[in-house]
Short mmCIF file of C-alpha atoms and ligand atoms in Angstrom, two decimals:
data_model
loop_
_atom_site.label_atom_id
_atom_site.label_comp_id
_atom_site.label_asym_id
_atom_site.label_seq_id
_atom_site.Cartn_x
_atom_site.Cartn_y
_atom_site.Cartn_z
CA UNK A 129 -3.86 21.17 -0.36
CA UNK A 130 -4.41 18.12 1.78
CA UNK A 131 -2.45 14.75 0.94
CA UNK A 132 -3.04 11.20 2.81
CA UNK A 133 0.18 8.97 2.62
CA UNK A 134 0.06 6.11 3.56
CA UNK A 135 3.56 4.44 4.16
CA UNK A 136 4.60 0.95 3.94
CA UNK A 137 8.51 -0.10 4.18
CA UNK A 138 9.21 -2.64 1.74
CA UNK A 139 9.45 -0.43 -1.21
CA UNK A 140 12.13 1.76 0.16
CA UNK A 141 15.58 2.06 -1.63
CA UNK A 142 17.73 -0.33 -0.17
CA UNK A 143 15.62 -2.69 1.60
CA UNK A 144 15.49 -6.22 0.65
CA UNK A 145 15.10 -8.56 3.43
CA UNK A 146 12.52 -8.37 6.33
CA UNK A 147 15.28 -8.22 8.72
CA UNK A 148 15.65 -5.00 7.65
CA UNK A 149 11.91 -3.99 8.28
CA UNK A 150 11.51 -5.76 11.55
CA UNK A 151 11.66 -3.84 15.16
CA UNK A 152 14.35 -5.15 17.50
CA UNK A 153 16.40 -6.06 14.50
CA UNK A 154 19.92 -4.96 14.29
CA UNK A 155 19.48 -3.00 10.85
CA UNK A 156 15.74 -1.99 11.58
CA UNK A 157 16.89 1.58 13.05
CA UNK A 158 18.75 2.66 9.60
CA UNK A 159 16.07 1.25 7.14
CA UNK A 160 13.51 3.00 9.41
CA UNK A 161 15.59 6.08 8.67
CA UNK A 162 15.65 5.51 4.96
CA UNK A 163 12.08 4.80 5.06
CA UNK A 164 11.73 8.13 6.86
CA UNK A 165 13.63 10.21 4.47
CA UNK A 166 11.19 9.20 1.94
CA UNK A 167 8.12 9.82 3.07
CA UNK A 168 9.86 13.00 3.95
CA UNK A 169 11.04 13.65 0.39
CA UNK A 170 7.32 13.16 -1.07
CA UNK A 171 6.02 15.73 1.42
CA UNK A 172 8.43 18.10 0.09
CA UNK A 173 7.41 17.62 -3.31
CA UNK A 174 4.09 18.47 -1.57
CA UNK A 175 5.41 21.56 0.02
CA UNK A 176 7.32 23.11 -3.07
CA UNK A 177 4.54 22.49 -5.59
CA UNK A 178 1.55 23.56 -3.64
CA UNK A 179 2.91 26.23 -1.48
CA UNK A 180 1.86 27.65 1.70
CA UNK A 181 1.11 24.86 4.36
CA UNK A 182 -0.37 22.17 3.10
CA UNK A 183 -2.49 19.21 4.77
CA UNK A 184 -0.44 15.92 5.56
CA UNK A 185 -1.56 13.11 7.00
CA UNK A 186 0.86 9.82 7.48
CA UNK A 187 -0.59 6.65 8.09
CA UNK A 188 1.60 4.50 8.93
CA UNK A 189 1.02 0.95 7.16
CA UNK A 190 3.78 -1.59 8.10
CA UNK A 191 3.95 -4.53 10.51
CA UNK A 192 2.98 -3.02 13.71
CA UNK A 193 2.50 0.47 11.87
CA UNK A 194 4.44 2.80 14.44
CA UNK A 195 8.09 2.44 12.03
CA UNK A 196 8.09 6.73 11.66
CA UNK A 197 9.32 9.11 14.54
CA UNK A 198 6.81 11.27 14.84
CA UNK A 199 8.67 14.59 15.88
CA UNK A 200 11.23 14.41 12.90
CA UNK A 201 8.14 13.73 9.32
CA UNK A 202 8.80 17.07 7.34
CA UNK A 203 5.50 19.53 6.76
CA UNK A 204 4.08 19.44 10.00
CA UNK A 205 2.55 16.05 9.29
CA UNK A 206 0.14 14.38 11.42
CA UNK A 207 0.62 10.80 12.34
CA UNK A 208 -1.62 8.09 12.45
CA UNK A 209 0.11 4.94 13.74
CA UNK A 210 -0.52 1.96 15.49
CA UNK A 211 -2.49 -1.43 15.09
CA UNK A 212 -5.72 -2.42 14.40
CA UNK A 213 -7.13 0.36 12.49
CA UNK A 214 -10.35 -0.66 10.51
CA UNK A 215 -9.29 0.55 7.52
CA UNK A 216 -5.99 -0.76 7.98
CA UNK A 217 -3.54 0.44 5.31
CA UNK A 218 -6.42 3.50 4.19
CA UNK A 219 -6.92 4.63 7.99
CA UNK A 220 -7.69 8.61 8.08
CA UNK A 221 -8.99 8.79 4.01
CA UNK A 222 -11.54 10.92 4.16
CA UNK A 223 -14.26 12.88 1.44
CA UNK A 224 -11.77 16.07 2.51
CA UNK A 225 -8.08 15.34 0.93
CA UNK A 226 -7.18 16.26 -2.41
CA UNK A 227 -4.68 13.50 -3.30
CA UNK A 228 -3.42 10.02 -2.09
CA UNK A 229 0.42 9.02 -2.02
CA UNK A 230 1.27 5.46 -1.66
CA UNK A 231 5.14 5.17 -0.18
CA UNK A 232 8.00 2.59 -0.30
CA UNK A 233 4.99 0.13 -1.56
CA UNK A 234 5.77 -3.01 -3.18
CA UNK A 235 4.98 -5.87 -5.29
CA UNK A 236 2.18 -8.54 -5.15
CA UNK A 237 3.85 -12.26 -5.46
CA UNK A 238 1.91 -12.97 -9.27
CA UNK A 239 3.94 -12.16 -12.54
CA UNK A 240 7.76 -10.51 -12.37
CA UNK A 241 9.84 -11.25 -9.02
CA UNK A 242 9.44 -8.43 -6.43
CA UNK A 243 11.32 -7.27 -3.52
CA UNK A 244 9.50 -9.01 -0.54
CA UNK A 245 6.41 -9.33 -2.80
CA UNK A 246 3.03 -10.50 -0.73
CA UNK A 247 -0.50 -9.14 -0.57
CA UNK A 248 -1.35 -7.99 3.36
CA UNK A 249 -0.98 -11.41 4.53
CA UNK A 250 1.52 -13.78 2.36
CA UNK A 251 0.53 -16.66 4.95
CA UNK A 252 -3.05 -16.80 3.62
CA UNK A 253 -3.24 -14.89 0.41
CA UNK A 254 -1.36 -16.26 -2.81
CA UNK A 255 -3.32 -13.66 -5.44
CA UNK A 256 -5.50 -11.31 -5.55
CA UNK A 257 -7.13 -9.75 -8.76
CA UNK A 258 -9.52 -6.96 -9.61
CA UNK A 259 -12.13 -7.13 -12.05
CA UNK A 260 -9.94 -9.86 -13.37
CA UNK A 261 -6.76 -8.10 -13.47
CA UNK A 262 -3.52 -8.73 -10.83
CA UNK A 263 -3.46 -6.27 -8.19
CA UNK A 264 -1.03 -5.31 -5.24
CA UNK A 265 -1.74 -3.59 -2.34
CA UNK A 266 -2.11 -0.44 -4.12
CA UNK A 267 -4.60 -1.74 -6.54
CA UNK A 268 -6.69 -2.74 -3.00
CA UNK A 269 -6.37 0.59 -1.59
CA UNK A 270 -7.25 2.47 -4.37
CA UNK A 271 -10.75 1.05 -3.55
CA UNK A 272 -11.12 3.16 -0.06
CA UNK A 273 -9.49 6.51 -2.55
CA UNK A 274 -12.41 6.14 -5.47
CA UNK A 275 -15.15 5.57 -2.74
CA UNK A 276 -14.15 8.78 -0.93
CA UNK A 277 -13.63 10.50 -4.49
CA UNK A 278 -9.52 10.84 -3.97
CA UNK A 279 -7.18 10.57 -6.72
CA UNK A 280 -4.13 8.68 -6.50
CA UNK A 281 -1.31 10.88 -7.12
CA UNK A 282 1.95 9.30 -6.61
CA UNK A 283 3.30 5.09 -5.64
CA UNK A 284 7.06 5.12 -5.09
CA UNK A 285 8.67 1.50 -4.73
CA UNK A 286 10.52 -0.86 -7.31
CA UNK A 287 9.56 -1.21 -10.71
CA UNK A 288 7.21 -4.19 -10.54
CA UNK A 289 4.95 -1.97 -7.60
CA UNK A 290 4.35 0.71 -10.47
CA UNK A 291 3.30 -1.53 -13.07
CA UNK A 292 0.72 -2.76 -10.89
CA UNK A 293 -0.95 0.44 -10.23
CA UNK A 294 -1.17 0.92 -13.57
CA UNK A 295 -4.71 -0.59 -14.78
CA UNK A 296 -6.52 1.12 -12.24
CA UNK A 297 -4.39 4.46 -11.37
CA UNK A 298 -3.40 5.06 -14.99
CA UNK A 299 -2.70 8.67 -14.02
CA UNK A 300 -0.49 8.14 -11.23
CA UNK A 301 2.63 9.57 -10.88
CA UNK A 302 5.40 6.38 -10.19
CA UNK A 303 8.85 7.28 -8.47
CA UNK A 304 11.05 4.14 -9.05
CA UNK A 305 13.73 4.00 -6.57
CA UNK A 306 14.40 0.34 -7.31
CA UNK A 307 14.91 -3.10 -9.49
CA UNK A 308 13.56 -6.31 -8.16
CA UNK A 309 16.23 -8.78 -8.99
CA UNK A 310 13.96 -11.62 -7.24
CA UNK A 311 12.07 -11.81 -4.51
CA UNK A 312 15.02 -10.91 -1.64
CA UNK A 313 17.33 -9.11 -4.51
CA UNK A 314 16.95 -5.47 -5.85
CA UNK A 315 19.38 -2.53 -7.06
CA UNK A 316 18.47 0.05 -5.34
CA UNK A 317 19.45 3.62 -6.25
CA UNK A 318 21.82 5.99 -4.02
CA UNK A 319 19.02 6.92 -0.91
CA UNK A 320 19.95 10.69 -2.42
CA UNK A 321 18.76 9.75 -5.51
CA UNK A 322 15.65 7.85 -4.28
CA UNK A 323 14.91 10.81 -2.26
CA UNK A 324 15.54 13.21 -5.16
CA UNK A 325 13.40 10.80 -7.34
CA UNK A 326 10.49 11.07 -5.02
CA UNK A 327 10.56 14.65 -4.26
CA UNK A 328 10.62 15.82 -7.50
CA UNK A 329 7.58 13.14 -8.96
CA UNK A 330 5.55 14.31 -5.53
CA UNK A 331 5.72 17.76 -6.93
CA UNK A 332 4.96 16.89 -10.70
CA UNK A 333 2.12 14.43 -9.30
CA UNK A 334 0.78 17.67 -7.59
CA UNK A 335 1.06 20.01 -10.39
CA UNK A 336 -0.50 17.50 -12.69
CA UNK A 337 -3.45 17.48 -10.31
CA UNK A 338 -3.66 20.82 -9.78
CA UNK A 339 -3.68 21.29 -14.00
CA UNK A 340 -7.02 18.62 -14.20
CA UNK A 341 -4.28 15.82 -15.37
CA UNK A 342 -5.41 13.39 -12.62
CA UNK A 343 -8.56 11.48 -12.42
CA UNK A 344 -10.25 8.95 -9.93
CA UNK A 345 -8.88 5.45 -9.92
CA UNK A 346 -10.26 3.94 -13.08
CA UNK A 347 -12.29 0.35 -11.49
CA UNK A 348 -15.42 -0.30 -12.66
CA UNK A 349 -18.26 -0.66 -10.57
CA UNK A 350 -19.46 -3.01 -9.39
CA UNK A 351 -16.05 -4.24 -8.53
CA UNK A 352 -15.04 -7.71 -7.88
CA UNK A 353 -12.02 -9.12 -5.62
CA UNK A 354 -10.99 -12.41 -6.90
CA UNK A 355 -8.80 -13.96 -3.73
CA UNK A 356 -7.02 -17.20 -4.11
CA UNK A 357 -5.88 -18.15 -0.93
CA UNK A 358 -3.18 -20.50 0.20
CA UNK A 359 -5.27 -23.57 0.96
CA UNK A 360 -8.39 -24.82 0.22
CA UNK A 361 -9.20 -24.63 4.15
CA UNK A 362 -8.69 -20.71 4.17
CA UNK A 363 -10.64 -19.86 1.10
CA UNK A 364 -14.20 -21.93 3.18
CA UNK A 365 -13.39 -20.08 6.22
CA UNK A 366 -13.25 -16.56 3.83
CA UNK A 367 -16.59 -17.92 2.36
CA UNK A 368 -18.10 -17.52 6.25
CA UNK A 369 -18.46 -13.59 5.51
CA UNK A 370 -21.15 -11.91 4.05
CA UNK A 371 -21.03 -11.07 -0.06
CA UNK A 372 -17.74 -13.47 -0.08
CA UNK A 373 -18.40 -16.72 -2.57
CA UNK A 374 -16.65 -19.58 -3.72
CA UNK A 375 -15.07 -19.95 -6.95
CA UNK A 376 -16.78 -22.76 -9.55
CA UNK A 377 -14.25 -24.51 -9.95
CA UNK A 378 -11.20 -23.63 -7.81
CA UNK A 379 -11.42 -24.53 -4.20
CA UNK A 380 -9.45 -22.38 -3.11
CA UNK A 381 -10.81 -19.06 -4.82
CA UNK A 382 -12.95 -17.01 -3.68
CA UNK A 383 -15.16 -13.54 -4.95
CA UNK A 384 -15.94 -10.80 -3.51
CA UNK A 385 -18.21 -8.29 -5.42
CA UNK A 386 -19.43 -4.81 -4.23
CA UNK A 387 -21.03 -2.10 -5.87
CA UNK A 388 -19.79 0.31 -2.81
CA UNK A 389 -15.79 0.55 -2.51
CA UNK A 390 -15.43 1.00 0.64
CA UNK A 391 -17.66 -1.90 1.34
CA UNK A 392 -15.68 -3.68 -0.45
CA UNK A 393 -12.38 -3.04 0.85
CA UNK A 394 -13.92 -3.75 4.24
CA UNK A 395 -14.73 -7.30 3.26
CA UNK A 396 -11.40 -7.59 2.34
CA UNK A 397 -9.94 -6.63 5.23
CA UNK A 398 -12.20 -8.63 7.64
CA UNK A 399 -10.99 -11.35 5.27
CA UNK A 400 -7.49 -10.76 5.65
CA UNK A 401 -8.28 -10.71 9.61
CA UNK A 402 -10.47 -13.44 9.92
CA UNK A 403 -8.18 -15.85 8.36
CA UNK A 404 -5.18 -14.89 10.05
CA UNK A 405 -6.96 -17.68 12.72
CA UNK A 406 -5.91 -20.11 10.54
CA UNK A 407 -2.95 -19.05 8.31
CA UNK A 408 -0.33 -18.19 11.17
ZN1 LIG B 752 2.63 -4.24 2.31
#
């Protein structure tokens, strides 16, 4: 058994401002704990369910991506961390794992208030939806696990974060460890009971799998990215990249359509790069 996780912060039980999720911050050091403890938790799941020494791979997705300790993530686990990765949030997928987990993820900023809700970069990006629906991070991400053939197993976060996976990960296992309340407000359960939650969906998610229950992200190819950006100046500077156009009628949407996934998420991420010239 070999499992990619790829952790983010903002979903963890608890956590509600990014104070909390910020290095050099007093409360940084116990969130990064909690955070920690969670990503532990789902390997366990891993562990228990698939027996003898499974595969782990953490890639480490927040802010500056290097929020784990690498000497104390449960199941021998590698580590990828650090910045500028090309696939960003998806960094280490490859054809060989057997399952994706998506940790403390949360909320785009479209439909119910979520916890710190944004899409990779809240400065530029307002929405983003796929093949017309609203999609969060995870929806994204998903992309890079259907072009490498990897199902999506498990998203843990608040309740808003698991709805969104939904449409295209209708198999996915979803660990709710919290209610948004707005967009800097959640109840959060007991970090136990997170931790509890989370182990014991990991392990269902991997049994489920292992019983045929879980299939490849369900987007239809070829897939299209519909970005609206902040400002109408951000969306013509996304419209410089290849296989990105602009939208009719709103100036500041923009399409990107792919037949390859991967490709696809790429654009998106040189995108999300790109614009950060302007945006911050
Ligand atoms: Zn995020």
């Amino acid at each position: 058994m070999k499992i990619f996780l790829s952790s983010d912060m903002a979903g963890t039980a608890g956590v509600v401002d990014w104070e909390q999720c910020r290095p050099g911050q007093t409360d940084y050091e116990l969130y990064r704990g909690l955070l920690r403890d969670e990503v532990n938790a789902a390997i366990d799941g891993v562990v228990t369910a698939a027996g003898g020494e499974p595969e782990i791979l953490v890639n480490d997705s927040h802010g500056r991506m290097a929020n784990l300790r690498p000497e104390r993530l449960h199941g021998d686990a590698s580590y990828l961390s650090g910045r500028h990765k090309p696939f960003y949030m998806m960094q280490g997928l490859d054809d060989s794992f057997d399952g994706v987990f998506f940790v403390s993820y949360h909320g785009s900023m479209s439909g119910t208030p979520a916890t710190l809700s944004h899409t990779y970069n809240p400065l530029a990006i307002a929405e983003v939806r796929l093949n017309g629906a609203v999609t969060g991070e995870s929806g994204i991400n998903a992309l890079v696990a259907l072009g490498h053939g990897v199902p999506v197993l498990l998203i843990t976060g608040d309740q808003t974060t698991a709805a969104e996976l939904r449409p295209f990960c209708p198999d996915a296992r979803a660990a709710v460890v919290k209610k948004s309340i707005s967009r800097f407000a959640a109840e959060s359960l007991h970090p136990h009971r997170a931790c509890a939650l989370i182990e014991r969906t990991a392990r269902e998610a991997v049994e489920a799998l292992a019983a045929g229950a879980i299939g490849l992200p369900a987007i239809a190819l070829p897939a299209t990215l519909s970005v609206r950006m902040r400002n109408p100046d951000i969306a013509e500077m996304a419209c410089w990249l290849e296989r990105v156009e602009p939208d009719a009628e709103d100036a500041t949407v923009v399409h990107l359509r792919d037949s390859d996934p991967i490709r696809l998420y790429r654009t998106f991420i040189t995108l999300v790069l790109l614009t950060r010239g302007i945006a911050e």
